[in-house]
Amino acid sequence: MFYYVKGELVMTDPQSAVVDCGGVGYKLTVSMNTLSHLTETGKKVCLYTHLSVREDAVELFGFYDTDELSAFRLLISVSGVGPKAAMAILSLLSPEKFAVAVSSGDTKTLAKAQGIGAKTAARIVLELKDKLAKAAKEDSSFAQAAHNSVNVSTGNVPKAIEALGVLGYSPSDVSPVLATRDSALPVEQLISLTLKQMGRQ
């Protein structure tokens, strides 16, 4: 229904932000990650949104960029993970760190989020890795990605490709960008640089 909300930042608190759009104040639930980018009231901001409609509540969630929004939607697609749990994870982890945690099976990092236990963390990894595996079967570019260039099959690049897959990017999209990067860079940095470059295209 709403793709984004753009307007003047009126106020923030630890869990939300209010944006004035043409005289209407929209209150959005936000993560600590998004909140860290909303530093000055009175400034123009643009937050990408997800509208959650339940029997007892209608809630608008706001995200600083589309990568965090994608991570949120992936999380709430996991059985037993609601919007609050998803926001707790995204308050602890950036989209890049979240993708690395899932692709590497790092349940301990996910379980550090408030309200996320070991079982829920394991379910998140299992279900999202299954989705990634299905995408790999449907998209032959996953199998070909390692052969696109010498750089793509070495160092941390294969891990970065898998982690970016968690965020919904296909290897055919990210391999040309990753091929220009130093494969020895940390996975999280490779992801961040790739997302930034793709955002400029």
Short mmCIF file of C-alpha atoms in Angstrom, two decimals:
data_model
loop_
_atom_site.label_atom_id
_atom_site.label_comp_id
_atom_site.label_asym_id
_atom_site.label_seq_id
_atom_site.Cartn_x
_atom_site.Cartn_y
_atom_site.Cartn_z
CA MET A 1 0.00 0.00 0.00
CA PHE A 2 2.75 2.46 1.00
CA TYR A 3 6.17 2.08 -0.66
CA TYR A 4 7.88 4.89 1.22
CA VAL A 5 7.17 7.92 3.37
CA LYS A 6 9.08 11.11 2.56
CA GLY A 7 8.90 14.28 4.60
CA GLU A 8 10.23 16.16 7.61
CA LEU A 9 11.45 14.18 10.61
CA VAL A 10 9.41 15.51 13.54
CA MET A 11 10.57 13.31 16.41
CA THR A 12 12.13 9.99 17.35
CA ASP A 13 12.10 7.70 20.36
CA PRO A 14 13.93 4.39 20.92
CA GLN A 15 11.45 2.43 18.81
CA SER A 16 9.79 4.86 16.41
CA ALA A 17 10.02 7.93 14.24
CA VAL A 18 7.37 10.45 13.21
CA VAL A 19 7.54 11.89 9.68
CA ASP A 20 5.40 14.86 8.61
CA CYS A 21 4.13 14.36 5.06
CA GLY A 22 2.03 17.29 3.89
CA GLY A 23 0.73 18.07 7.35
CA VAL A 24 0.04 14.44 8.33
CA GLY A 25 2.35 12.85 10.90
CA TYR A 26 3.11 9.21 10.19
CA LYS A 27 4.43 7.21 13.13
CA LEU A 28 6.70 4.38 11.97
CA THR A 29 8.20 1.61 14.05
CA VAL A 30 11.92 1.55 13.26
CA SER A 31 15.00 -0.50 14.13
CA MET A 32 18.01 0.87 15.98
CA ASN A 33 19.87 0.54 12.69
CA THR A 34 17.45 2.93 10.95
CA LEU A 35 17.27 5.16 14.00
CA SER A 36 21.05 5.65 13.87
CA HIS A 37 20.60 7.36 10.48
CA LEU A 38 17.85 9.68 11.74
CA THR A 39 20.03 12.09 13.64
CA GLU A 40 18.37 15.50 13.23
CA THR A 41 14.72 16.49 13.55
CA GLY A 42 13.58 19.02 10.99
CA LYS A 43 15.53 17.28 8.21
CA LYS A 44 13.93 15.67 5.15
CA VAL A 45 13.96 11.87 5.34
CA CYS A 46 12.72 8.98 3.22
CA LEU A 47 11.77 5.70 4.90
CA TYR A 48 10.74 2.58 2.99
CA THR A 49 7.74 0.98 4.57
CA HIS A 50 5.93 -2.24 5.39
CA LEU A 51 2.30 -2.11 6.55
CA SER A 52 1.35 -4.82 9.03
CA VAL A 53 -2.39 -5.44 9.48
CA ARG A 54 -3.54 -7.72 12.27
CA GLU A 55 -6.89 -8.21 13.99
CA ASP A 56 -5.81 -6.08 16.94
CA ALA A 57 -3.45 -3.55 15.30
CA VAL A 58 -2.36 -1.74 12.16
CA GLU A 59 1.33 -0.82 12.28
CA LEU A 60 3.62 0.92 9.80
CA PHE A 61 7.29 -0.12 9.85
CA GLY A 62 9.99 2.14 8.43
CA PHE A 63 13.43 1.29 7.03
CA TYR A 64 16.36 3.47 6.02
CA ASP A 65 16.99 1.46 2.84
CA THR A 66 15.44 -1.31 0.76
CA ASP A 67 18.02 -3.86 1.91
CA GLU A 68 16.80 -3.61 5.50
CA LEU A 69 13.20 -3.80 4.26
CA SER A 70 14.05 -6.97 2.29
CA ALA A 71 15.71 -8.51 5.35
CA PHE A 72 12.62 -7.67 7.45
CA ARG A 73 10.28 -9.30 4.94
CA LEU A 74 12.49 -12.39 4.81
CA LEU A 75 12.44 -12.65 8.59
CA ILE A 76 8.66 -12.36 8.95
CA SER A 77 8.28 -15.08 6.30
CA VAL A 78 9.86 -17.51 8.79
CA SER A 79 7.29 -19.43 10.83
CA GLY A 80 7.09 -18.13 14.38
CA VAL A 81 8.92 -14.86 13.62
CA GLY A 82 6.72 -11.79 13.90
CA PRO A 83 7.45 -8.12 13.19
CA LYS A 84 8.72 -7.43 16.72
CA ALA A 85 11.22 -10.29 16.58
CA ALA A 86 12.34 -9.21 13.11
CA MET A 87 12.91 -5.64 14.32
CA ALA A 88 14.88 -6.94 17.32
CA ILE A 89 17.25 -8.77 14.96
CA LEU A 90 17.59 -5.76 12.66
CA SER A 91 18.26 -3.52 15.65
CA LEU A 92 21.19 -5.78 16.49
CA LEU A 93 22.43 -6.57 12.98
CA SER A 94 22.77 -4.55 9.78
CA PRO A 95 21.34 -6.23 6.66
CA GLU A 96 24.92 -7.22 5.72
CA LYS A 97 25.60 -8.84 9.10
CA PHE A 98 22.21 -10.55 9.03
CA ALA A 99 22.96 -12.04 5.61
CA VAL A 100 26.36 -13.27 6.76
CA ALA A 101 24.85 -14.82 9.90
CA VAL A 102 22.24 -16.73 7.91
CA SER A 103 24.58 -17.87 5.12
CA SER A 104 27.20 -19.05 7.62
CA GLY A 105 24.66 -20.68 9.96
CA ASP A 106 25.65 -18.40 12.85
CA THR A 107 22.69 -19.00 15.15
CA LYS A 108 24.55 -17.67 18.21
CA THR A 109 24.70 -14.16 16.72
CA LEU A 110 20.99 -14.22 15.80
CA ALA A 111 20.09 -15.48 19.28
CA LYS A 112 21.67 -12.38 20.83
CA ALA A 113 18.69 -10.32 19.67
CA GLN A 114 16.09 -9.57 22.33
CA GLY A 115 13.37 -12.21 22.42
CA ILE A 116 15.15 -14.57 20.01
CA GLY A 117 16.04 -17.92 21.52
CA ALA A 118 18.29 -20.64 20.17
CA LYS A 119 15.38 -22.55 18.61
CA THR A 120 14.06 -19.50 16.77
CA ALA A 121 17.55 -18.61 15.55
CA ALA A 122 18.01 -22.16 14.25
CA ARG A 123 14.62 -22.00 12.49
CA ILE A 124 15.56 -18.71 10.81
CA VAL A 125 18.80 -20.19 9.45
CA LEU A 126 17.12 -23.43 8.36
CA GLU A 127 14.15 -21.83 6.56
CA LEU A 128 16.11 -19.04 4.88
CA LYS A 129 18.88 -21.40 3.79
CA ASP A 130 16.19 -23.64 2.29
CA LYS A 131 14.82 -20.67 0.35
CA LEU A 132 18.32 -19.88 -0.86
CA ALA A 133 18.85 -23.49 -1.93
CA LYS A 134 15.56 -23.47 -3.89
CA ALA A 135 16.56 -20.23 -5.59
CA ALA A 136 19.89 -21.80 -6.47
CA LYS A 137 18.15 -24.71 -8.20
CA GLU A 138 15.79 -22.41 -10.09
CA ASP A 139 18.52 -19.97 -11.11
CA SER A 140 21.38 -21.62 -12.97
CA SER A 141 23.44 -18.47 -12.43
CA PHE A 142 24.09 -19.72 -8.88
CA ALA A 143 25.93 -22.69 -10.33
CA GLN A 144 27.71 -20.55 -12.90
CA ALA A 145 28.64 -17.70 -10.56
CA ALA A 146 31.93 -19.20 -9.47
CA HIS A 147 33.03 -19.48 -13.08
CA ASN A 148 32.23 -15.93 -14.19
CA SER A 149 35.73 -14.70 -13.37
CA VAL A 150 38.85 -15.75 -11.50
CA ASN A 151 38.09 -13.33 -8.68
CA VAL A 152 34.56 -14.65 -8.16
CA SER A 153 35.78 -18.15 -7.33
CA THR A 154 38.45 -17.13 -4.85
CA GLY A 155 38.76 -15.74 -1.32
CA ASN A 156 35.59 -14.52 0.37
CA VAL A 157 33.67 -13.82 -2.83
CA PRO A 158 31.69 -17.12 -2.87
CA LYS A 159 30.59 -16.42 0.72
CA ALA A 160 29.58 -12.89 -0.25
CA ILE A 161 27.55 -14.25 -3.20
CA GLU A 162 25.71 -16.64 -0.87
CA ALA A 163 25.07 -13.91 1.72
CA LEU A 164 23.78 -11.52 -0.96
CA GLY A 165 21.50 -14.34 -2.07
CA VAL A 166 19.91 -14.19 1.39
CA LEU A 167 19.04 -10.55 0.65
CA GLY A 168 17.48 -11.53 -2.65
CA TYR A 169 20.28 -10.75 -5.13
CA SER A 170 21.13 -13.30 -7.81
CA PRO A 171 24.75 -14.20 -8.57
CA SER A 172 24.31 -12.94 -12.14
CA ASP A 173 23.58 -9.49 -10.66
CA VAL A 174 26.39 -9.35 -8.10
CA SER A 175 29.19 -11.36 -9.71
CA PRO A 176 30.30 -8.61 -12.13
CA VAL A 177 30.57 -6.18 -9.20
CA LEU A 178 32.33 -8.64 -6.92
CA ALA A 179 34.79 -9.55 -9.66
CA THR A 180 36.23 -6.02 -9.40
CA ARG A 181 36.78 -6.29 -5.62
CA ASP A 182 39.67 -7.66 -3.59
CA SER A 183 38.55 -11.19 -2.70
CA ALA A 184 40.56 -11.03 0.53
CA LEU A 185 38.28 -8.34 1.99
CA PRO A 186 35.97 -9.44 4.84
CA VAL A 187 32.63 -10.85 3.66
CA GLU A 188 30.63 -8.06 5.31
CA GLN A 189 32.74 -5.40 3.59
CA LEU A 190 32.34 -7.10 0.21
CA ILE A 191 28.57 -7.13 0.72
CA SER A 192 28.48 -3.47 1.77
CA LEU A 193 30.60 -2.31 -1.19
CA THR A 194 28.48 -4.34 -3.62
CA LEU A 195 25.21 -2.96 -2.27
CA LYS A 196 26.52 0.60 -2.48
CA GLN A 197 27.74 0.19 -6.06
CA MET A 198 24.51 -1.48 -7.19
CA GLY A 199 22.54 1.32 -5.56
CA ARG A 200 24.34 3.83 -7.78
CA GLN A 201 23.56 1.94 -10.99
#
